PDB file of N, CA and C in Angstrom:
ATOM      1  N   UNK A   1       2.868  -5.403  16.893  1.00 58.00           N
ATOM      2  CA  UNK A   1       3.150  -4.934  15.542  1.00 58.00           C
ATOM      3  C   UNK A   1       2.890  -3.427  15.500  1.00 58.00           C
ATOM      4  N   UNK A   2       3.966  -2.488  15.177  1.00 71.00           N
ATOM      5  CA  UNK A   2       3.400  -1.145  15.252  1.00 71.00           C
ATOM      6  C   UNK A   2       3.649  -0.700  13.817  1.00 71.00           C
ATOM      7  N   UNK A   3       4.560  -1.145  13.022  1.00 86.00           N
ATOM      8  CA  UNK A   3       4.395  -0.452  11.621  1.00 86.00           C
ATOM      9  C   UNK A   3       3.676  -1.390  10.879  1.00 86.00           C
ATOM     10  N   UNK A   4       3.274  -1.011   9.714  1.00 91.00           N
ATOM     11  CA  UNK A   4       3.038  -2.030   8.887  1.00 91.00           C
ATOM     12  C   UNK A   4       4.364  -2.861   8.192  1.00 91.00           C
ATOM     13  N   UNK A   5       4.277  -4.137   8.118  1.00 91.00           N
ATOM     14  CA  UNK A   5       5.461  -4.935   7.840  1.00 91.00           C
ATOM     15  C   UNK A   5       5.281  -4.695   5.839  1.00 91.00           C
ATOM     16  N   UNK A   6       5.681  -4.358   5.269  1.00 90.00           N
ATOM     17  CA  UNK A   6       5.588  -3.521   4.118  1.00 90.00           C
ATOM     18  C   UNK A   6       6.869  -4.677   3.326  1.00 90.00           C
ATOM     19  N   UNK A   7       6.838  -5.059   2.234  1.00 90.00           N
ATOM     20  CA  UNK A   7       8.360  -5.981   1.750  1.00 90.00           C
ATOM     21  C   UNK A   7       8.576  -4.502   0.752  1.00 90.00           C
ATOM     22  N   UNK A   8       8.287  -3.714   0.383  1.00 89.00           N
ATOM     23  CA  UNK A   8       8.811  -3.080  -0.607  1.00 89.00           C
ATOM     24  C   UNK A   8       8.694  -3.564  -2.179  1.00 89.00           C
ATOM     25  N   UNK A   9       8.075  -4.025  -2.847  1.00 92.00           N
ATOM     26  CA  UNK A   9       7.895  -5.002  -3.778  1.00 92.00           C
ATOM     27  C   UNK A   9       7.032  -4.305  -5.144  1.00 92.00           C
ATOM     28  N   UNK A  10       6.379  -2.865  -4.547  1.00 94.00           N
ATOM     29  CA  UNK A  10       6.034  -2.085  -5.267  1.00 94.00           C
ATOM     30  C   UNK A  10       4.426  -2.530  -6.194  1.00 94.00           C
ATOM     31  N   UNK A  11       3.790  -3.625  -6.125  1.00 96.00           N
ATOM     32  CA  UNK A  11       3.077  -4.316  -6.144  1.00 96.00           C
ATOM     33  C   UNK A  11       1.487  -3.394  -6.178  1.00 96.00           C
ATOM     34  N   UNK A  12       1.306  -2.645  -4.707  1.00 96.00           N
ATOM     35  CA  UNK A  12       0.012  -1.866  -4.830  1.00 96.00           C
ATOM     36  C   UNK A  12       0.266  -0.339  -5.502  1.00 96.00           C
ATOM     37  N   UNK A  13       1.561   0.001  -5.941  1.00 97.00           N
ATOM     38  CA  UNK A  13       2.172   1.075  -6.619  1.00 97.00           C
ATOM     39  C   UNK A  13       1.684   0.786  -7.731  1.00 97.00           C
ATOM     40  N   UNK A  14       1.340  -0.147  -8.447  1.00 97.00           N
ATOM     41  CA  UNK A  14       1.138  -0.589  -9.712  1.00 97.00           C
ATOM     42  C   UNK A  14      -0.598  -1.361  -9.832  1.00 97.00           C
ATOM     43  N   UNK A  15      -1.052  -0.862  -9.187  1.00 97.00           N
ATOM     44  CA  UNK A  15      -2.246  -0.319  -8.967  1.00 97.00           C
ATOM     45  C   UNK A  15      -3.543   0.127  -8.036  1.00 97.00           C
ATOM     46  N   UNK A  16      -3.329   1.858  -8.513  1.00 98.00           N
ATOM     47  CA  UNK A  16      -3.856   1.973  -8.305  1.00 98.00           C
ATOM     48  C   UNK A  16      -5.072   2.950  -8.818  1.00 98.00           C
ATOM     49  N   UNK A  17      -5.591   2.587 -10.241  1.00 97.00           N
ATOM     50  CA  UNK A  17      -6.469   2.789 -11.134  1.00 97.00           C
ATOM     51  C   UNK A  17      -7.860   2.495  -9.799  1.00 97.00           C
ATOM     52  N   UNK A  18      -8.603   3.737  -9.995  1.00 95.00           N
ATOM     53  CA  UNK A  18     -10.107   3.694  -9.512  1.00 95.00           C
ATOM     54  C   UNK A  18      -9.615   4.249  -7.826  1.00 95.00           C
ATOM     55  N   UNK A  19      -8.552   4.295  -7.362  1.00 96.00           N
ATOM     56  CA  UNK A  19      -8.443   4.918  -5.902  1.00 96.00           C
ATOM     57  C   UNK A  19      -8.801   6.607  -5.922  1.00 96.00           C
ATOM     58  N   UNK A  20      -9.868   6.955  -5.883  1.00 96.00           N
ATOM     59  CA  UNK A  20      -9.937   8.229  -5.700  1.00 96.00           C
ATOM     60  C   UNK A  20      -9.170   9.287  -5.404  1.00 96.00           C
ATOM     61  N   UNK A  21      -8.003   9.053  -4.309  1.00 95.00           N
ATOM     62  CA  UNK A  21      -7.211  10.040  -3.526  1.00 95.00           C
ATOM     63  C   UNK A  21      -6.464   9.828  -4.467  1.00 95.00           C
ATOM     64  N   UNK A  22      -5.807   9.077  -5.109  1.00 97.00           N
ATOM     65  CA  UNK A  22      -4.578   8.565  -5.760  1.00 97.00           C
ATOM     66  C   UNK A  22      -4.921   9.139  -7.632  1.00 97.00           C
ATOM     67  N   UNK A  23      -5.611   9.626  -8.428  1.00 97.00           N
ATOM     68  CA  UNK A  23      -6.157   9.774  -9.241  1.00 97.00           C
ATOM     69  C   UNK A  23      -5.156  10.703  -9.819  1.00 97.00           C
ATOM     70  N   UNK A  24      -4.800  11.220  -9.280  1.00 97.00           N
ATOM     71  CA  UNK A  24      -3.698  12.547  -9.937  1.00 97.00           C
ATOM     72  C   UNK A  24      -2.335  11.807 -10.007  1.00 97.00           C
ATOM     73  N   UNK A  25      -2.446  10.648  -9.626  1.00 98.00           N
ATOM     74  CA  UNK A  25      -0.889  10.551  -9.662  1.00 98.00           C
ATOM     75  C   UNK A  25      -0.479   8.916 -10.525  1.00 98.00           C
ATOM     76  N   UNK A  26      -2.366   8.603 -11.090  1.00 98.00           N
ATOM     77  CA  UNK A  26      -2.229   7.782 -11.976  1.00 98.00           C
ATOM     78  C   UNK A  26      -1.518   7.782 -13.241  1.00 98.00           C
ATOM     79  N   UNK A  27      -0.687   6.877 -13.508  1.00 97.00           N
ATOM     80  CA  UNK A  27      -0.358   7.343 -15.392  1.00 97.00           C
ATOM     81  C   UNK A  27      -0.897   7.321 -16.390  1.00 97.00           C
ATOM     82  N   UNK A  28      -2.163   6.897 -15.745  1.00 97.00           N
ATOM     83  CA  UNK A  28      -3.242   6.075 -17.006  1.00 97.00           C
ATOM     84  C   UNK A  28      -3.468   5.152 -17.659  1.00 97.00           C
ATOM     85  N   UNK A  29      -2.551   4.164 -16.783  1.00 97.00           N
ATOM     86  CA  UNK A  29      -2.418   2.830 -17.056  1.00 97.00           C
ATOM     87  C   UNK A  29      -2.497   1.955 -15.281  1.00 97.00           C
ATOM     88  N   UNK A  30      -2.964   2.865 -14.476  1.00 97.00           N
ATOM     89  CA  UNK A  30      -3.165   2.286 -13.363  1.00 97.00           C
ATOM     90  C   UNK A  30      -1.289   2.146 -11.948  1.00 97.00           C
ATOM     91  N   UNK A  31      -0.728   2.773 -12.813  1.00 98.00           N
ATOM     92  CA  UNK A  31       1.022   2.507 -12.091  1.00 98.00           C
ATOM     93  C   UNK A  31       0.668   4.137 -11.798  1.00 98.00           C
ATOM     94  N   UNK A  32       1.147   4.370 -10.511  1.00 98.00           N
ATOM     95  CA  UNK A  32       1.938   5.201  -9.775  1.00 98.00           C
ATOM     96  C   UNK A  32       3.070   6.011 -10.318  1.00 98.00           C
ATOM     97  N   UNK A  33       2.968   7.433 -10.951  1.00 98.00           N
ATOM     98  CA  UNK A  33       3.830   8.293 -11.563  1.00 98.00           C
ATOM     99  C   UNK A  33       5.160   8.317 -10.780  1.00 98.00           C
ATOM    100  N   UNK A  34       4.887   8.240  -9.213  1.00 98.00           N
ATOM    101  CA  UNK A  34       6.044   8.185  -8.314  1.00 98.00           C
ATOM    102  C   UNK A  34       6.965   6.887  -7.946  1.00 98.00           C
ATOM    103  N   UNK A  35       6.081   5.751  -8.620  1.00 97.00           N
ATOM    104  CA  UNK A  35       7.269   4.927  -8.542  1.00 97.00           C
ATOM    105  C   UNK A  35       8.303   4.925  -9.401  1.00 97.00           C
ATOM    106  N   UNK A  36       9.377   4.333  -8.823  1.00 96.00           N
ATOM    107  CA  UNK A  36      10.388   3.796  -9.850  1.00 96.00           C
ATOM    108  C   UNK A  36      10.183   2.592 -10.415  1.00 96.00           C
ATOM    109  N   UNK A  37      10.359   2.585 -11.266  1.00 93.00           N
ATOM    110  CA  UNK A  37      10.290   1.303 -12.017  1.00 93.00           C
ATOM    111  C   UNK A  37      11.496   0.333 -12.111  1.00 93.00           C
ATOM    112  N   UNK A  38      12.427   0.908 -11.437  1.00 93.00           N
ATOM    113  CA  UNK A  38      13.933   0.171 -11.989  1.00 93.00           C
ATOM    114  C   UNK A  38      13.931  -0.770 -10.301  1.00 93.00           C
ATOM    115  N   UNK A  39      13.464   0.465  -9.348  1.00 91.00           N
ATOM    116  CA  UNK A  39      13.586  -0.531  -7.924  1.00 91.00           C
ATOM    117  C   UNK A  39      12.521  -0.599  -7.349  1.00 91.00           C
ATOM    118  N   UNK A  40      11.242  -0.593  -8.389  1.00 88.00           N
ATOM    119  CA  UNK A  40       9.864  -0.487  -7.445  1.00 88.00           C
ATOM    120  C   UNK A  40       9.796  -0.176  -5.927  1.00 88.00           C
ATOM    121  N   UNK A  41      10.508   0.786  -6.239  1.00 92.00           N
ATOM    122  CA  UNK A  41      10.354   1.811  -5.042  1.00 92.00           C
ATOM    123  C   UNK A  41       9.610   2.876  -4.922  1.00 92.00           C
ATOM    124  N   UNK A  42       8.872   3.832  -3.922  1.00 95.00           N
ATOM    125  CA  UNK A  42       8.326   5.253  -4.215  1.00 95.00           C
ATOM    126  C   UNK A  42       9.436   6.190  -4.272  1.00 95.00           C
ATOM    127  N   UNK A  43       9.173   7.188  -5.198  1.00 96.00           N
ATOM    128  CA  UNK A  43       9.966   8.095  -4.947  1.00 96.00           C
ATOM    129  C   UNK A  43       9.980   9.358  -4.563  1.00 96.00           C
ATOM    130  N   UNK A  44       8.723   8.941  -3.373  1.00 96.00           N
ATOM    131  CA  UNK A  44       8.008  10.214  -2.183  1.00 96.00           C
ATOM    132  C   UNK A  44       8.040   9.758  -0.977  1.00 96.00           C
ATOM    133  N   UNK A  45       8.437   8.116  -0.765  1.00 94.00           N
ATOM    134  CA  UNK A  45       8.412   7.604   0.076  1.00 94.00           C
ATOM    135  C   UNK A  45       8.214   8.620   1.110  1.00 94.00           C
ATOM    136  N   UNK A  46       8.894   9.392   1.370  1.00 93.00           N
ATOM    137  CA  UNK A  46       8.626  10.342   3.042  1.00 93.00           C
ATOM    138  C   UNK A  46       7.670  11.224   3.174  1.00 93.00           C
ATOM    139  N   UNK A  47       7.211  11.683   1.836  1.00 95.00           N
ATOM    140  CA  UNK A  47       5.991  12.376   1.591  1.00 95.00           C
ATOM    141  C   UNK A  47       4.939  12.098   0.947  1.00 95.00           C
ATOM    142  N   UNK A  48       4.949  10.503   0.605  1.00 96.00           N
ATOM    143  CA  UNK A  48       3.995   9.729   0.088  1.00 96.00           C
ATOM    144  C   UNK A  48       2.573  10.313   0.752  1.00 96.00           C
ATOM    145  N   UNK A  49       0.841  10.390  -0.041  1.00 96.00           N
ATOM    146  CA  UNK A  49      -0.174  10.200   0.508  1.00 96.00           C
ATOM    147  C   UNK A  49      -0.674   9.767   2.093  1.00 96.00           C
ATOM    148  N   UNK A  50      -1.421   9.790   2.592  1.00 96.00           N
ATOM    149  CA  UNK A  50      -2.017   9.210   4.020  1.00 96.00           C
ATOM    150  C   UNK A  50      -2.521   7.732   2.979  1.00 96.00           C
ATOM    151  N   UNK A  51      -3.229   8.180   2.146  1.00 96.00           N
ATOM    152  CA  UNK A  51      -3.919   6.383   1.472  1.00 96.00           C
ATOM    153  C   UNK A  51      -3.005   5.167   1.519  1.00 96.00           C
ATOM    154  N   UNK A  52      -1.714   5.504   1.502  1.00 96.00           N
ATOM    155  CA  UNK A  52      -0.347   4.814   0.908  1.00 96.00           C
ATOM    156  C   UNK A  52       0.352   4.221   2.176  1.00 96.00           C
ATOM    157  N   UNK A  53       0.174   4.866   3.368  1.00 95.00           N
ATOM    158  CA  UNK A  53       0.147   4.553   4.865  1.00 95.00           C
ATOM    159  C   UNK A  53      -0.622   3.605   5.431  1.00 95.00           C
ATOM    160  N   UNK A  54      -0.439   2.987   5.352  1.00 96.00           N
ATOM    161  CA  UNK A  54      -1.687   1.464   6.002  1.00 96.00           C
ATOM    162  C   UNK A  54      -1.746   1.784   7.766  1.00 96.00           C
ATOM    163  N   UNK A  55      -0.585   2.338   8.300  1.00 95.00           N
ATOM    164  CA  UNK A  55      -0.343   2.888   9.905  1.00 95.00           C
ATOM    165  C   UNK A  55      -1.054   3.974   9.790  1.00 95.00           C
ATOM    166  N   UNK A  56      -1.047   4.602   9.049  1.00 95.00           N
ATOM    167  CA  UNK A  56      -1.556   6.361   9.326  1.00 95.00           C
ATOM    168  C   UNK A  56      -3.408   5.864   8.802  1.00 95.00           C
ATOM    169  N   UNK A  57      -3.542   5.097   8.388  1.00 96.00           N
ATOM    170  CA  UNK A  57      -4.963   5.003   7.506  1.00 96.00           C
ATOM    171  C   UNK A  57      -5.589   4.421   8.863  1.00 96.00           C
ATOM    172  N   UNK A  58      -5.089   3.267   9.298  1.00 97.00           N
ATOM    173  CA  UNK A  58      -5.759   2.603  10.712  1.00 97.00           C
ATOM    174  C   UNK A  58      -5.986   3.764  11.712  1.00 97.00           C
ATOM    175  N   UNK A  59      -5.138   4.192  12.121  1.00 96.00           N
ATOM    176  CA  UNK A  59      -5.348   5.291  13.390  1.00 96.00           C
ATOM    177  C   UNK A  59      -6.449   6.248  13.011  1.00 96.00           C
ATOM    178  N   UNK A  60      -6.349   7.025  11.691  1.00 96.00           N
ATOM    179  CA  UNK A  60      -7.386   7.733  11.150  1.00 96.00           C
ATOM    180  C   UNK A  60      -8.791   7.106  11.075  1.00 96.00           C
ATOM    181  N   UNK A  61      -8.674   6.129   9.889  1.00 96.00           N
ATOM    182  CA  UNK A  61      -9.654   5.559   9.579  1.00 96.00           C
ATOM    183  C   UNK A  61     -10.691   4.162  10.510  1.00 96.00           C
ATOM    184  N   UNK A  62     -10.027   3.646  10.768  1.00 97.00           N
ATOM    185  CA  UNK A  62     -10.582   2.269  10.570  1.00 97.00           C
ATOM    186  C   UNK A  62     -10.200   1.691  12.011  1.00 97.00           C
ATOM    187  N   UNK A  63      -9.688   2.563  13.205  1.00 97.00           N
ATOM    188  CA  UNK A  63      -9.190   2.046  14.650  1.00 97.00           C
ATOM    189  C   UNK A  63     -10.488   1.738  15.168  1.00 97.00           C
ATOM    190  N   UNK A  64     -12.086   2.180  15.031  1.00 97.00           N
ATOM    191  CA  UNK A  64     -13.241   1.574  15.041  1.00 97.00           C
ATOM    192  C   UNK A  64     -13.907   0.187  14.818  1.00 97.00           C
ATOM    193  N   UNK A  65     -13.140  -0.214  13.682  1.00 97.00           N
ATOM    194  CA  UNK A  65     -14.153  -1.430  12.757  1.00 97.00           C
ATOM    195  C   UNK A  65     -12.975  -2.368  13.157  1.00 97.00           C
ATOM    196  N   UNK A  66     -12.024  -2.150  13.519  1.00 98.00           N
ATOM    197  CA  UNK A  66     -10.802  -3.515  13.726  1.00 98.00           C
ATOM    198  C   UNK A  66      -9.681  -3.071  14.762  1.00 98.00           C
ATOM    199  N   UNK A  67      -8.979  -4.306  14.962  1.00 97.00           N
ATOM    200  CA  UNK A  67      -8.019  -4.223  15.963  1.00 97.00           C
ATOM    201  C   UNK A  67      -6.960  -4.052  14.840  1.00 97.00           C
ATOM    202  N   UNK A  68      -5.768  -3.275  15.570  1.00 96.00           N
ATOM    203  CA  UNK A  68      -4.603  -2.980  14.455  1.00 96.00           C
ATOM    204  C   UNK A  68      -3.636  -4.441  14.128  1.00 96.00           C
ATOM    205  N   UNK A  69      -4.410  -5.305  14.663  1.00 96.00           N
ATOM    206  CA  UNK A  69      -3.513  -6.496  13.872  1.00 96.00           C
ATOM    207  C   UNK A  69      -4.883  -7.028  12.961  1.00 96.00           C
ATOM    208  N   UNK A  70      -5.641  -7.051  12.928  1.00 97.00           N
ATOM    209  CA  UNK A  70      -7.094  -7.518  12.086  1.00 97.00           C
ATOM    210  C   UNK A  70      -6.551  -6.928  11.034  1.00 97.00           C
ATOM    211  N   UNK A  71      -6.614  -5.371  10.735  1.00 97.00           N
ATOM    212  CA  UNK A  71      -6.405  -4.394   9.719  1.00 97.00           C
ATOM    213  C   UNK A  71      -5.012  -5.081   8.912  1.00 97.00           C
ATOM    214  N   UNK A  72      -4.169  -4.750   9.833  1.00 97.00           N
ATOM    215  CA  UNK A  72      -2.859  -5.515   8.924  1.00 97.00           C
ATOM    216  C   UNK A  72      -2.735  -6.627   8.365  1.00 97.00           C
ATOM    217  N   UNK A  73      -3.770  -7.691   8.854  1.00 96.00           N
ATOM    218  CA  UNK A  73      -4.051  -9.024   8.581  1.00 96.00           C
ATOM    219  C   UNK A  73      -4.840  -8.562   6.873  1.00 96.00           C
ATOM    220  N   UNK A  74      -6.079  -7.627   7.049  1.00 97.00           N
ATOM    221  CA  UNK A  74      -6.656  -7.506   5.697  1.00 97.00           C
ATOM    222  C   UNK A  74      -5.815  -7.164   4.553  1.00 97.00           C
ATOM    223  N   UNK A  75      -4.788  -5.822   5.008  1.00 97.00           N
ATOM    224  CA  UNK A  75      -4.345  -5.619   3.979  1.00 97.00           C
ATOM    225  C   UNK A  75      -2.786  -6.459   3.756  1.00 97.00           C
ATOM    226  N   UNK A  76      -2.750  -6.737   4.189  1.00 96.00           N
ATOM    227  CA  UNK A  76      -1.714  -8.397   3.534  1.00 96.00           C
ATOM    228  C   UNK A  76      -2.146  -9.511   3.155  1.00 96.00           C
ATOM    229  N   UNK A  77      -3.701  -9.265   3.089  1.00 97.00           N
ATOM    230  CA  UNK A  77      -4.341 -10.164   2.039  1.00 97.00           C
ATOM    231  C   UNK A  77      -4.392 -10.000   0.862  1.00 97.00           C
ATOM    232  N   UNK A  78      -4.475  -8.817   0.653  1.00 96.00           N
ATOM    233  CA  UNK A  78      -4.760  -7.462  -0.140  1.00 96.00           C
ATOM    234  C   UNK A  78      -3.316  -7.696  -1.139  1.00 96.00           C
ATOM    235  N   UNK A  79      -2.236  -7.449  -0.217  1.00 96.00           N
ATOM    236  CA  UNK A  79      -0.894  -7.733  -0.892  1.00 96.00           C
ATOM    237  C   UNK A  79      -0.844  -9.100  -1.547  1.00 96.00           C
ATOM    238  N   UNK A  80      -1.154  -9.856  -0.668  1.00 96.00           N
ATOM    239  CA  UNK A  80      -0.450 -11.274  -1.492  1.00 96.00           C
ATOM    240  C   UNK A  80      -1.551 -11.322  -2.404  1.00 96.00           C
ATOM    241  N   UNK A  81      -2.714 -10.930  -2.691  1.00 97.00           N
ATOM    242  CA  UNK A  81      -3.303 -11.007  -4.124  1.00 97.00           C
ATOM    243  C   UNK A  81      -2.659  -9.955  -5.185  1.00 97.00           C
ATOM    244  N   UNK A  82      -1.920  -9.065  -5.110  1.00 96.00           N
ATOM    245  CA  UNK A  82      -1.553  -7.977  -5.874  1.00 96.00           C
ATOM    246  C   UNK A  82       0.372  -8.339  -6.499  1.00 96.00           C
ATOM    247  N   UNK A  83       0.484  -9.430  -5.391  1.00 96.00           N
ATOM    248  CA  UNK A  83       1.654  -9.453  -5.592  1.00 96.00           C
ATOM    249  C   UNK A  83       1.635 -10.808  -6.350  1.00 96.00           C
ATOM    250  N   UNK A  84       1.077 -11.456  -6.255  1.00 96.00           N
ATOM    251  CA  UNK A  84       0.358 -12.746  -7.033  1.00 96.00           C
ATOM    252  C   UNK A  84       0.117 -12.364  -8.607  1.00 96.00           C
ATOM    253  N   UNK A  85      -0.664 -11.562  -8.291  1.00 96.00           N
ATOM    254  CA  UNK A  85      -1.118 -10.467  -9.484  1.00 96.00           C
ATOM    255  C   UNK A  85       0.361  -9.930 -10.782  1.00 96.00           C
ATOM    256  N   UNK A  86       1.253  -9.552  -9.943  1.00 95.00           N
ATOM    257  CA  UNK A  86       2.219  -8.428 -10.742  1.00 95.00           C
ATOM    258  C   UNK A  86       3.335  -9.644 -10.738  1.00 95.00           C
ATOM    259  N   UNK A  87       3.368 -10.689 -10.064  1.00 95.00           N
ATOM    260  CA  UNK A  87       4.366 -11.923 -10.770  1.00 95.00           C
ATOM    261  C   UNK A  87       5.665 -11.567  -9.591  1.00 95.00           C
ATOM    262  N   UNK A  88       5.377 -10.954  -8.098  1.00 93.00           N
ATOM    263  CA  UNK A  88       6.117 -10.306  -7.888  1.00 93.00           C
ATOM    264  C   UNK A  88       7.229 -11.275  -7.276  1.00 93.00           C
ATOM    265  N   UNK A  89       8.781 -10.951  -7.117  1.00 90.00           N
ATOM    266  CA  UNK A  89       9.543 -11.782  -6.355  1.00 90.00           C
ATOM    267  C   UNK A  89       9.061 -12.972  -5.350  1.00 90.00           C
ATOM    268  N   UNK A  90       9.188 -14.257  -5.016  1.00 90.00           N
ATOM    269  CA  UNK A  90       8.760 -14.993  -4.202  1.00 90.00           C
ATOM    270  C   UNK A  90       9.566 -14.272  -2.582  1.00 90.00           C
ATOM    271  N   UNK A  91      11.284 -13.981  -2.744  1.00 89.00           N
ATOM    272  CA  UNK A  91      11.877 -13.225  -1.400  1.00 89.00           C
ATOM    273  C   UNK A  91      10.931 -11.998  -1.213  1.00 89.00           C
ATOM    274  N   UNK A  92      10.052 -11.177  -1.885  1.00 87.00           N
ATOM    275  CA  UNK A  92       9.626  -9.869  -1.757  1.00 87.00           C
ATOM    276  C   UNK A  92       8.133  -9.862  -1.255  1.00 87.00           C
ATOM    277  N   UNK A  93       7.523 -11.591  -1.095  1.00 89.00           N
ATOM    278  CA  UNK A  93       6.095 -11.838  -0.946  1.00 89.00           C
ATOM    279  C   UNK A  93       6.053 -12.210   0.433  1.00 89.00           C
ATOM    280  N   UNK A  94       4.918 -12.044   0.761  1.00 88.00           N
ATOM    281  CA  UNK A  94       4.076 -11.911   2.606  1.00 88.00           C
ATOM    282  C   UNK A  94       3.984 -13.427   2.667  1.00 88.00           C
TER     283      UNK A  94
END
């Protein structure tokens, strides 16, 4: 597995109220100023954050405490509670 397998579903775009790095780009309701809302898509995608990178966050962060399939395993736990959460598509869920 070398990228993160990502469905696009826009799900952790829609929150992220209390993420420190992400704070400037809250609306104040916890949604992501850069998403779209019409295709819960980013619309920085290529210049999106390092936080927003689950690939770029492992290598940086966390290639210590886990193996890069452990990590991807957490945060697609992470997803299917968020996507659970936001009611998201069943085709768009992990």
């Amino acid at each position: 597995m070398n990228d993160f397998p990502c469905t696009s579903c826009g799900a952790c775009c829609k929150n992220i109220k209390g993420i420190k790095e992400l704070e400037s780009f809250d609306l104040g309701n916890g949604i992501c100023k850069h998403l779209d809302m019409q295709s819960n898509t980013c619309k920085i995608y290529e210049n999106r954050p390092e936080i927003c990178r689950v690939s770029v966050m492992y290598e940086k962060m966390y290639f210590r405490q886990y193996s890069k399939e452990q990590f991807y395993a957490l945060n697609i736990e992470s997803c299917k509670i968020l996507q659970e959460k936001e009611g998201v598509d069943k085709a768009l869920r992990f």
